[in-house]
Each structure stands twice: as C-alpha cells, then as structure tokens.
mmCIF file of C-alpha atoms and ligand atoms in Angstrom:
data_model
loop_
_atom_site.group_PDB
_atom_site.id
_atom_site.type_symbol
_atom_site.label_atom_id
_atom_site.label_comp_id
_atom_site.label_asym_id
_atom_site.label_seq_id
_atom_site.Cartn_x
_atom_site.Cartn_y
_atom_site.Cartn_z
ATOM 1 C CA UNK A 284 42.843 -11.569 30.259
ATOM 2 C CA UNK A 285 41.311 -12.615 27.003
ATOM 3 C CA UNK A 286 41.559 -9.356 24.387
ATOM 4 C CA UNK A 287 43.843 -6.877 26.635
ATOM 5 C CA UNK A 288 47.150 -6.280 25.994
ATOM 6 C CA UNK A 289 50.389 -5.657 27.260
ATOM 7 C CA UNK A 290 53.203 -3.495 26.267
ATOM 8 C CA UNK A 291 56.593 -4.063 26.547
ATOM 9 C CA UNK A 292 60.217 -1.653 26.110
ATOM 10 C CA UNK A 293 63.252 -3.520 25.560
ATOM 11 C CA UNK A 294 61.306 -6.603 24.804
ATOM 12 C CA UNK A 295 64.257 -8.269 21.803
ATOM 13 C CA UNK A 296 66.549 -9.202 24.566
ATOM 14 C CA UNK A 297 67.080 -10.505 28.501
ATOM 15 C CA UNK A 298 64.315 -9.217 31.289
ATOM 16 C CA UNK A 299 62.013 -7.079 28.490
ATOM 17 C CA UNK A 300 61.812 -10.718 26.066
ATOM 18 C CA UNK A 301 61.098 -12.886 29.379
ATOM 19 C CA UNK A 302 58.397 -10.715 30.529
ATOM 20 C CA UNK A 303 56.754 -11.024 26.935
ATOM 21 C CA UNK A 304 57.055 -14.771 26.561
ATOM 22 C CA UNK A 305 55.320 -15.410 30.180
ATOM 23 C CA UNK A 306 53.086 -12.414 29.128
ATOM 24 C CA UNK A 307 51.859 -13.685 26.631
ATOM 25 C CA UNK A 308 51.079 -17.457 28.369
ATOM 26 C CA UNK A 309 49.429 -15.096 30.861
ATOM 27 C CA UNK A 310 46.678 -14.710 27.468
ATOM 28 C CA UNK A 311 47.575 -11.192 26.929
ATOM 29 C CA UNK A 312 48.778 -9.929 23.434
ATOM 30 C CA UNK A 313 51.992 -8.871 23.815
ATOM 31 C CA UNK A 314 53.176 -5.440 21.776
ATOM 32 C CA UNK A 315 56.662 -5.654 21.902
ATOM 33 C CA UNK A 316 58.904 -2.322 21.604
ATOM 34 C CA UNK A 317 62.682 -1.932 21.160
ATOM 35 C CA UNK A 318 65.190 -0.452 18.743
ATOM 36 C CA UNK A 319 66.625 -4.171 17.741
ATOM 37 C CA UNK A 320 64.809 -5.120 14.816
ATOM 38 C CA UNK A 321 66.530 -8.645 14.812
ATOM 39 C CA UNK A 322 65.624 -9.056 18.453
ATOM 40 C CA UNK A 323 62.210 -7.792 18.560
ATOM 41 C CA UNK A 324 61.492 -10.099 15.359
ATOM 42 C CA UNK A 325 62.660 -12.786 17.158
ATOM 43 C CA UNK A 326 60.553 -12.211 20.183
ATOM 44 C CA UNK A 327 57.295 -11.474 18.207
ATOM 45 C CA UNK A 328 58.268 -14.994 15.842
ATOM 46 C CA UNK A 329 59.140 -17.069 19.124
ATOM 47 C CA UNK A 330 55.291 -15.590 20.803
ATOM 48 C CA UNK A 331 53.231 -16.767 17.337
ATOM 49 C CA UNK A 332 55.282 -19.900 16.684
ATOM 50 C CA UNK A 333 53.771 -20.590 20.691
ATOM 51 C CA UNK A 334 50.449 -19.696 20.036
ATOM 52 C CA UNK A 335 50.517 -16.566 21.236
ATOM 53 C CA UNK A 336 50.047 -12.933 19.789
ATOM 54 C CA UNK A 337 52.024 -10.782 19.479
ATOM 55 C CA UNK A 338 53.162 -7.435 17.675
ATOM 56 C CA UNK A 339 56.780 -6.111 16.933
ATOM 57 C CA UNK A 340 57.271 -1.731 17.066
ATOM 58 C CA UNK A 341 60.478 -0.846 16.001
ATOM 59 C CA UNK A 342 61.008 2.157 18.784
ATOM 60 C CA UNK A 343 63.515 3.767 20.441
ATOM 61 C CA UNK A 344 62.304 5.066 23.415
ATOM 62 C CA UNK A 345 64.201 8.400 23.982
ATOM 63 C CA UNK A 346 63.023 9.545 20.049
ATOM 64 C CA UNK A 347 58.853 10.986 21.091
ATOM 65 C CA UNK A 348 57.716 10.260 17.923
ATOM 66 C CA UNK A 349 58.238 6.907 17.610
ATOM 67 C CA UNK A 350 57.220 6.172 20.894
ATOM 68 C CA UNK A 351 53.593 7.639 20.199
ATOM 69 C CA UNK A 352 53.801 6.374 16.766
ATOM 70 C CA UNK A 353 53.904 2.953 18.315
ATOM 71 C CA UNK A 354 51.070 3.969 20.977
ATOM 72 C CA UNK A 355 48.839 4.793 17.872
ATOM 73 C CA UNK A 356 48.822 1.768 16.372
ATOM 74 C CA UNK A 357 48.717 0.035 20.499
ATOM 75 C CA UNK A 358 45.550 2.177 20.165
ATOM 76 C CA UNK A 359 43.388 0.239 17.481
ATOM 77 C CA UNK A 360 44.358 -2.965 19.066
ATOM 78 C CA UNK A 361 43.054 -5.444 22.154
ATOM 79 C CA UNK A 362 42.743 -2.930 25.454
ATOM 80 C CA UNK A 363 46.536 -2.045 27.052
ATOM 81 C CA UNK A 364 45.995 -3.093 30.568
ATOM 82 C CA UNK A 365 49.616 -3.322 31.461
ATOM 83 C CA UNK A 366 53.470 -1.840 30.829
ATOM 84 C CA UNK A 367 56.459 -2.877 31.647
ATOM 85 C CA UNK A 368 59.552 -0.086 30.500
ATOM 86 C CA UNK A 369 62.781 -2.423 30.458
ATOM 87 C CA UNK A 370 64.613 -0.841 28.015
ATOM 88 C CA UNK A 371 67.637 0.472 29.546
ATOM 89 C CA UNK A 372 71.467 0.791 29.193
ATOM 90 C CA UNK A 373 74.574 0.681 31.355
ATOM 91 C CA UNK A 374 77.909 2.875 30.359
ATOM 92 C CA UNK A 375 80.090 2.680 33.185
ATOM 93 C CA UNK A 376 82.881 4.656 34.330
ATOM 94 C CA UNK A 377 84.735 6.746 37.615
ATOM 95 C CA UNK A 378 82.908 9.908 37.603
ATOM 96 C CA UNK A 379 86.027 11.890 37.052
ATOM 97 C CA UNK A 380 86.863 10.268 33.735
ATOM 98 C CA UNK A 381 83.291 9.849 32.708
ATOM 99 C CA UNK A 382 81.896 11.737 29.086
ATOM 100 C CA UNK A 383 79.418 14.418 30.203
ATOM 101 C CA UNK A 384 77.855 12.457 26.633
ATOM 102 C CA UNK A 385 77.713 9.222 27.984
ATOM 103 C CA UNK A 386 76.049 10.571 31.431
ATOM 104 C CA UNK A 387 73.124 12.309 29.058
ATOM 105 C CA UNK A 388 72.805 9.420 26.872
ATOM 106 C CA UNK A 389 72.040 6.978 29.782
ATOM 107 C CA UNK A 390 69.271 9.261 31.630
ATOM 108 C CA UNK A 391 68.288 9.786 28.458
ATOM 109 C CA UNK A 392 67.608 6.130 27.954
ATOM 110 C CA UNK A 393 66.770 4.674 31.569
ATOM 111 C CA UNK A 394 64.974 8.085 32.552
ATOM 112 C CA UNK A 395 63.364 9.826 30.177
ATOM 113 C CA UNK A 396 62.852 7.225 27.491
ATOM 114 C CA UNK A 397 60.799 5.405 30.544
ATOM 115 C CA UNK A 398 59.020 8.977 31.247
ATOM 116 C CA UNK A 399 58.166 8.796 27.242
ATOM 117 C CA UNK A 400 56.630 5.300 27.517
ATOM 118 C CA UNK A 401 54.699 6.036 30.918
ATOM 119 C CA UNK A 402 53.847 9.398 29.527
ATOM 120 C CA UNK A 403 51.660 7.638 26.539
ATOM 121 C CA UNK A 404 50.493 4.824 28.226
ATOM 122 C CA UNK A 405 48.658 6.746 31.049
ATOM 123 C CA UNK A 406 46.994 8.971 28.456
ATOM 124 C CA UNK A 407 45.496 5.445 27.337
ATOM 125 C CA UNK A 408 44.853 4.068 30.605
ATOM 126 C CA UNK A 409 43.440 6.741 32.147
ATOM 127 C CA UNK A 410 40.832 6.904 29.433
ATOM 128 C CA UNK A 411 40.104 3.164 29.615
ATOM 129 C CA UNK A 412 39.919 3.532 33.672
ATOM 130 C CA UNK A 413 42.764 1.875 34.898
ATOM 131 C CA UNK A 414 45.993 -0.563 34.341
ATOM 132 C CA UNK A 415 49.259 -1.818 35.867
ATOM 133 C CA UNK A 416 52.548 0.231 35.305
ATOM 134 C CA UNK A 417 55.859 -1.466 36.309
ATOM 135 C CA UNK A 418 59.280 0.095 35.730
ATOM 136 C CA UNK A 419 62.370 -1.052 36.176
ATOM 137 C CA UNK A 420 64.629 -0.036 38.854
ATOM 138 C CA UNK A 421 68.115 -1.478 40.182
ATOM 139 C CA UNK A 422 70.114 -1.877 43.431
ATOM 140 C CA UNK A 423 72.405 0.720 42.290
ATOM 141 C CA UNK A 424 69.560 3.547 42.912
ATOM 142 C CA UNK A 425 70.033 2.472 46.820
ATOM 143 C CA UNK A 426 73.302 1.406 47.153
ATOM 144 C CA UNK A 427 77.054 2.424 45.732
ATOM 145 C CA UNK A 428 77.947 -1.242 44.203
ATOM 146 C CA UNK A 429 81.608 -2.185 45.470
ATOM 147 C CA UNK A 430 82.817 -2.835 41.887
ATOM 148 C CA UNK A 431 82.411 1.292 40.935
ATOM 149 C CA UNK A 432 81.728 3.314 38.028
ATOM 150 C CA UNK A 433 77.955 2.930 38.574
ATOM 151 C CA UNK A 434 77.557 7.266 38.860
ATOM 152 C CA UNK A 435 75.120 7.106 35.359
ATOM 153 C CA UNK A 436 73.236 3.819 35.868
ATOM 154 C CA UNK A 437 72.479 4.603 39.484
ATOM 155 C CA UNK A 438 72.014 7.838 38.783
ATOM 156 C CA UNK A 439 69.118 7.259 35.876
ATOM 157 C CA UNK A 440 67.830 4.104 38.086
ATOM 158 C CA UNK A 441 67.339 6.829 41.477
ATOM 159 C CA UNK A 442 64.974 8.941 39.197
ATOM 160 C CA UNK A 443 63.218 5.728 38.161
ATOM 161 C CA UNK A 444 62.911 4.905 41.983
ATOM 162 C CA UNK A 445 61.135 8.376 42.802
ATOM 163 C CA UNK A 446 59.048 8.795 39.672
ATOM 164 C CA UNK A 447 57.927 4.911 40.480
ATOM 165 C CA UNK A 448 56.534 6.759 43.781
ATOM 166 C CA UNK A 449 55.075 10.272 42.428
ATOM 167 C CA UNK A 450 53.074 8.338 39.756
ATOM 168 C CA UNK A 451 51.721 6.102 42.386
ATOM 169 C CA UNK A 452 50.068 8.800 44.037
ATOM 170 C CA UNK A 453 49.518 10.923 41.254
ATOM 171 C CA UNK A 454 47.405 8.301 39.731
ATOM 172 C CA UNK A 455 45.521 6.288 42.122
ATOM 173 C CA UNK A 456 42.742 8.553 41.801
ATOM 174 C CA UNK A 457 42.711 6.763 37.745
ATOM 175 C CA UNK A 458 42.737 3.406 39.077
ATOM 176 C CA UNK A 459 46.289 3.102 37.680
ATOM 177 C CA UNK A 460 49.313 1.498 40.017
ATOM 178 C CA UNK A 461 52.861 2.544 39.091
ATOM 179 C CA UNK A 462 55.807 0.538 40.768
ATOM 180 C CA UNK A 463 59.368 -0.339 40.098
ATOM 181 C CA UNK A 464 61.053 -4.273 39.945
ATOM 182 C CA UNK A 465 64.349 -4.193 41.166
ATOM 183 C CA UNK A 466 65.963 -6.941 40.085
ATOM 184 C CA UNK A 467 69.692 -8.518 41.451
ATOM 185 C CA UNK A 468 72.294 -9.547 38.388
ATOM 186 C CA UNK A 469 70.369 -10.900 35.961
ATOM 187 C CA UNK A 470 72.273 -13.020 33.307
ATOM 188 C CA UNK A 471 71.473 -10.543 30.585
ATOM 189 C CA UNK A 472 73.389 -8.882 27.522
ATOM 190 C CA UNK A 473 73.297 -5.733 29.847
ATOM 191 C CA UNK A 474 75.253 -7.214 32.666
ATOM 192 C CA UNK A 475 78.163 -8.745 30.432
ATOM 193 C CA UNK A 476 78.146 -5.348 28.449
ATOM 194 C CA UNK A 477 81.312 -3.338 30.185
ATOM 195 C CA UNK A 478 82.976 -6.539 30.874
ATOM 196 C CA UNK A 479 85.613 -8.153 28.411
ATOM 197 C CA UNK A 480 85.175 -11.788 27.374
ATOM 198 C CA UNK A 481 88.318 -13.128 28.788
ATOM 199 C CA UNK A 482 87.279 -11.790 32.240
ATOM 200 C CA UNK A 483 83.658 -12.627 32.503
ATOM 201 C CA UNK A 484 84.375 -16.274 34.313
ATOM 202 C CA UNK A 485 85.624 -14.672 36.655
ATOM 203 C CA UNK A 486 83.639 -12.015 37.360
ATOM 204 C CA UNK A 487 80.827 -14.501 37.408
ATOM 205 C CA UNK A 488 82.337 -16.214 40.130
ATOM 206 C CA UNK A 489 82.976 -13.391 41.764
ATOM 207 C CA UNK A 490 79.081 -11.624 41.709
ATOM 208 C CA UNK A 491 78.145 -15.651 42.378
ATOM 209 C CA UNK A 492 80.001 -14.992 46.036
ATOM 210 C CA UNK A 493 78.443 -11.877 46.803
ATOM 211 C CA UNK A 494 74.935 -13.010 46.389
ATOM 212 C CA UNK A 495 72.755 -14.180 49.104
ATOM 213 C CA UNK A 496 71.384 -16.885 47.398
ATOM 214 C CA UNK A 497 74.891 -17.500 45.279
ATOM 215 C CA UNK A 498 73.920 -17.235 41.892
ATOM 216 C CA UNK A 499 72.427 -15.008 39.289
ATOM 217 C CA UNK A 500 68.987 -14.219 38.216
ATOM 218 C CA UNK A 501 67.084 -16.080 35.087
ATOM 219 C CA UNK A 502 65.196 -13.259 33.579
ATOM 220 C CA UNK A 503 62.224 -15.736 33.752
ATOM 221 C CA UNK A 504 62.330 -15.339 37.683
ATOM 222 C CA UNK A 505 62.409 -11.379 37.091
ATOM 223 C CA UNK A 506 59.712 -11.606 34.972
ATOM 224 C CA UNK A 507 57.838 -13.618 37.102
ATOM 225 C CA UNK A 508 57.585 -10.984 39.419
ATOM 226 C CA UNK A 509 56.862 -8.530 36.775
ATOM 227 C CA UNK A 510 53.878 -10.189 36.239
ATOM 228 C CA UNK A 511 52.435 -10.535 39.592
ATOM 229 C CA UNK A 512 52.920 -6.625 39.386
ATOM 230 C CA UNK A 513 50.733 -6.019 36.445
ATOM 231 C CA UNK A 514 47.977 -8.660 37.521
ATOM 232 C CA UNK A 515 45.231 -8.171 39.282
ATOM 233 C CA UNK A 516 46.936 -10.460 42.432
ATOM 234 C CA UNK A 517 48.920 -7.394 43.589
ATOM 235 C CA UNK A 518 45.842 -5.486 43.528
ATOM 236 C CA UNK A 519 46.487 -3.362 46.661
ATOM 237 C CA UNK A 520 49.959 -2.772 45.485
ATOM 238 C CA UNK A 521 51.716 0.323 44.130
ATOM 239 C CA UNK A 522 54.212 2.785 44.893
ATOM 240 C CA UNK A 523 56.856 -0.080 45.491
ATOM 241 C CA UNK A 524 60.246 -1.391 44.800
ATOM 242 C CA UNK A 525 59.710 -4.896 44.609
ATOM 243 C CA UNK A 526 63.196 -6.653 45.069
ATOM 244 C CA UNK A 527 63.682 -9.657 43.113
ATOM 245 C CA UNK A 528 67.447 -9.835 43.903
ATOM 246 C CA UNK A 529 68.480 -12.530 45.405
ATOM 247 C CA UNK A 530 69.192 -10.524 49.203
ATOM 248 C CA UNK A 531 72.060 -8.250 47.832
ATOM 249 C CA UNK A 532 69.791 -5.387 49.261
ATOM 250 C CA UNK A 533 69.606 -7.077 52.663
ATOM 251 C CA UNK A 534 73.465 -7.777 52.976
ATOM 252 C CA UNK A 535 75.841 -5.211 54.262
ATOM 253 C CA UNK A 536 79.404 -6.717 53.054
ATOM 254 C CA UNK A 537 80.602 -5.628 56.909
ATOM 255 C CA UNK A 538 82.091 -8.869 58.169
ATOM 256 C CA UNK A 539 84.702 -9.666 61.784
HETATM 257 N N1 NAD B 738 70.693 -7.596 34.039
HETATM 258 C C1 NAD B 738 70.785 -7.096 35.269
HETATM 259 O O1 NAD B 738 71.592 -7.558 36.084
HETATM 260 C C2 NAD B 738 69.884 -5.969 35.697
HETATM 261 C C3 NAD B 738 69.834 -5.630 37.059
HETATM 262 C C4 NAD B 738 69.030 -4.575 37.468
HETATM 263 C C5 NAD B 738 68.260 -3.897 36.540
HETATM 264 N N2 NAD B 738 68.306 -4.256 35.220
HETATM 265 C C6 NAD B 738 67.473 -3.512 34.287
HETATM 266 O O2 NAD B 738 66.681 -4.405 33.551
HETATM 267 C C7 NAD B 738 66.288 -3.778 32.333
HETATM 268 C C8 NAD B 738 66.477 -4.759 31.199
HETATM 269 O O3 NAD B 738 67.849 -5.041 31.055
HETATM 270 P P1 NAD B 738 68.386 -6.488 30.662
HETATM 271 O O4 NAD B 738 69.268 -6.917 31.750
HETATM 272 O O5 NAD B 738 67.262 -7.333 30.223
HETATM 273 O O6 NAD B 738 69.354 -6.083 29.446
HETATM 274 P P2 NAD B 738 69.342 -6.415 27.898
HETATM 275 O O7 NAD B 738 70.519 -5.700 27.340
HETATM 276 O O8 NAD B 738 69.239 -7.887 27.691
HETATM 277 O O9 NAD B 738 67.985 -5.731 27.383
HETATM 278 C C9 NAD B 738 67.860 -4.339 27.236
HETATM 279 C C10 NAD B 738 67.020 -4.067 26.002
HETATM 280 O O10 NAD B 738 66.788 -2.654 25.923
HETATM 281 C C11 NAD B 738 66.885 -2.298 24.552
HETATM 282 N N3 NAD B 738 67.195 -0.881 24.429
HETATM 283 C C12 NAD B 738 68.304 -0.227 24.843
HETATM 284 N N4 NAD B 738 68.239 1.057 24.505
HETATM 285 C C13 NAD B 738 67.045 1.235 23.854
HETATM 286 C C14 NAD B 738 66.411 2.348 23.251
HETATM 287 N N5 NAD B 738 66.969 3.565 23.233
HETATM 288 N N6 NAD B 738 65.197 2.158 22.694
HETATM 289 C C15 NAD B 738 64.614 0.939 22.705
HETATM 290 N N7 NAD B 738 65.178 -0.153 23.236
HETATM 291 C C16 NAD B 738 66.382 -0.001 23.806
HETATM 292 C C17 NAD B 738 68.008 -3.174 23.999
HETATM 293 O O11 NAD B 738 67.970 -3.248 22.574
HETATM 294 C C18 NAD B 738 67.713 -4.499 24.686
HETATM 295 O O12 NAD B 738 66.835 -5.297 23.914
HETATM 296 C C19 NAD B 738 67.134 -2.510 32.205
HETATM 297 O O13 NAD B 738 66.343 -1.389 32.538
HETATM 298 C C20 NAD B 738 68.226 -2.728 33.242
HETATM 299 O O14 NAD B 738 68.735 -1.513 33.733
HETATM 300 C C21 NAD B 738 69.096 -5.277 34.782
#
C-alpha cells in the first residue's frame, strides 16, 4: 500500500470523507475531490493531523476541466491504485411537478460527473496496468422507494448501475475492476437534504422501522465495504452491486 494512492469525489462530507479517513489508515494517500472547500479542508486537515497524507482538489465533477486539472496534478504524485466517485446529489420531486432543470442537474451530477471521474482515472490506470474502481449506486436504481419523488435520483443511480457493469467488462482485459456500493440510508447531509428540520425525528423513526436491521448506516460501515472493493481481498470481484444496506433490498413491504 505504501506510495499508491487513492482518489476520492465527494470526499468533504458523509460516505466520500469516511472512505478517506479509513483510506488513508489503509496507508494509501488519500487525494480528496469535492466542490466544498470548507469540507474538503477539513477532511485533508483531519487525515495530516492523523498521520496520514493527504491532498485537497477543489473540483466539481460535472465541470471537465477541473476534473482533469485535478487528475494532472493526481499524476505527479504516489501511483492511483484506487477510486471511489461519491459525489452525488438528491432533488426530489413527483415527476409531474418536477423542473426538467433539476432532472439535468442531477444526471448531470450522479451520472456524468461519475463518467468524468472514471473517464480520467482509467486513462491513468490503464497505463499503470491496473486498479480498483468503485462507484456509488443506491436502492432506488432497483426499486421505486415507498416515500416517492425518487424519478431523478433513481434515475441517475440506474445509469450508475449499468455503466458499473459495461466498464467491468470493458476493462478486465486492463486489469482494472469497476463495481458499484449500494449503500441503505446512510446518516448523511444527503439523506436529511429534502427533509425539513421539524420533521426529521420522525422520519428517522419511520426509515428506522422499515429497515431490516432497524437502524441507519454509519458511513464508516459504507466505507468499510468500499474498501474491501478497492483492495486486493476482492480480487476476483467486479461487475457488482455490493449491498451494504441493511436488507431493504431483500424485504418486500407485502405483509397478511
Ligand atoms: N446517504 C444515503 O442514505 C445514501 C444512500 C445511497 C446512496 N448514497 C450515495 O452516496 C454518495 C455520497 O452521499 P452522502 O450520503 O455521503 O452525502 P453527502 O451530502 O454527505 O456527501 C456528498 C458530497 O458530494 C459533494 N458534491 C455534490 N455535488 C458535487 C459536485 N458537483 N462536485 C463535487 N462534489 C460534489 C458534496 O459537496 C458532498 O461533500 C452519493 O452518491 C449518494 O447518492 C447515499
């Protein structure tokens, strides 16, 4: 592990920051990408005052330049071995009501700024002959989630599902593996996002009974199983949606 790297998207807040604090105990340094200079500064601070290394790129991922900006300077560093694309978004809304605008802007984010990552990180992998890709998917590319309003999300999170599985294949011949974490609710800034304060006790309760295991996600335990996906212990794995979700996927809300 000693003098590779990782890269991470979304890395100043929730799954994205986890994966780059246990990344970078893992021994790898840890380039950190997202558009929240407060939050990526905080990350990068929190990795160094650990012991770790760790650099900040103030990207956002659906603007191309920056994002190969920030693969240039990846470039003259320790050898990228491993992504993880986090950075994502989630506008609700009925489909009938929704902004055409807000549809674009979140496949712009969850799709094609995690084509724009991928895109410049297998340029560099394939050249150093090999590395570990792992998007981020959701339940809501599978399933229609009983609370609604999920059209964009799941919508942007189905692409990530089936590009997750065309890279796979495409690039197996590169020594590169390409899959997807899909992770149950997480307690993130992303799931409290479309939900007002005064209701979010509730709601919590509420996801809390409709979980298998009857509670939500740590993004630790997400990004725990973000990096068995970019080690070398899932070696034989890719093409996958690995759930991390506590059963929701398994549980069919049918009951006599
Ligand atoms: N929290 C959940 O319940 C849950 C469940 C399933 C999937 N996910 C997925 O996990 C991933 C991480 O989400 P999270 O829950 O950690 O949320 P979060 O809001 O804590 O983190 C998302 C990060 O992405 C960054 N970001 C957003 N747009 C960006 C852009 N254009 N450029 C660069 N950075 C940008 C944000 O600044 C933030 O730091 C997302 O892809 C999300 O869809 C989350």
């Amino acid at each position: 592990m000693i003098g590779t790297a990782l890269l991470v998207t979304g890395a100043a807040s929730g799954i994205g920051r986890a994966v780059c604090e246990l990344g970078s105990k893992a021994g790898y340094h840890v380039h950190a990408l997202d558009r929240d200079v407060e939050g990526v500064t905080a990350t990068v601070d929190a990795i160094c005052a650990a012991g770790g290394q760790a650099t900040g790129h103030l990207v956002d991922v659906t603007r191309v330049e920056e994002v190969s900006g920030a693969f240039e300077s990846v470039a003259k560093g320790p050898r990228l071995v491993g992504l993880f694309a986090s950075a994502g978004i989630d506008l609700g809304g009925m489909a009938h009501e929704l902004d055409p605008e807000t549809f674009r802007r979140v496949l712009d984010v969850n799709t094609t700024g995690a084509f724009l990552v991928v895109q410049q990180a297998l340029r560099v992998m394939i050249a150093a002959g090999g590395g570990s890709i792992v998007l981020c998917g959701s339940p809501a590319a599978q399933v229609g989630f009983a609370a609604g309003g999920v059209t964009a999300y799941g919508a942007s999170k189905g692409a990530i599902a089936s590009m997750t599985r065309t890279l796979a294949v495409d690039y197996a011949p590169h020594g590169l593996r390409v899959n997807a974490v899909v992770p149950g609710p997480t307690d993130t800034d992303l799931m409290w996002a479309g939900v007002a304060v005064g209701d979010r006790a509730a709601v919590r309760t509420k996801i809390i009974g409709e979980v298998p295991l009857g509670r939500l996600a740590h993004p630790d335990e997400i990004a725990r199983c973000v990096l068995w996906l970019l080690s070398d212990l899932s070696s034989y794995t890719t093409g996958s949606l690995i759930g991390c979700d506590g059963g929701v996927l398994a549980k069919s809300s049918i009951s006599m």
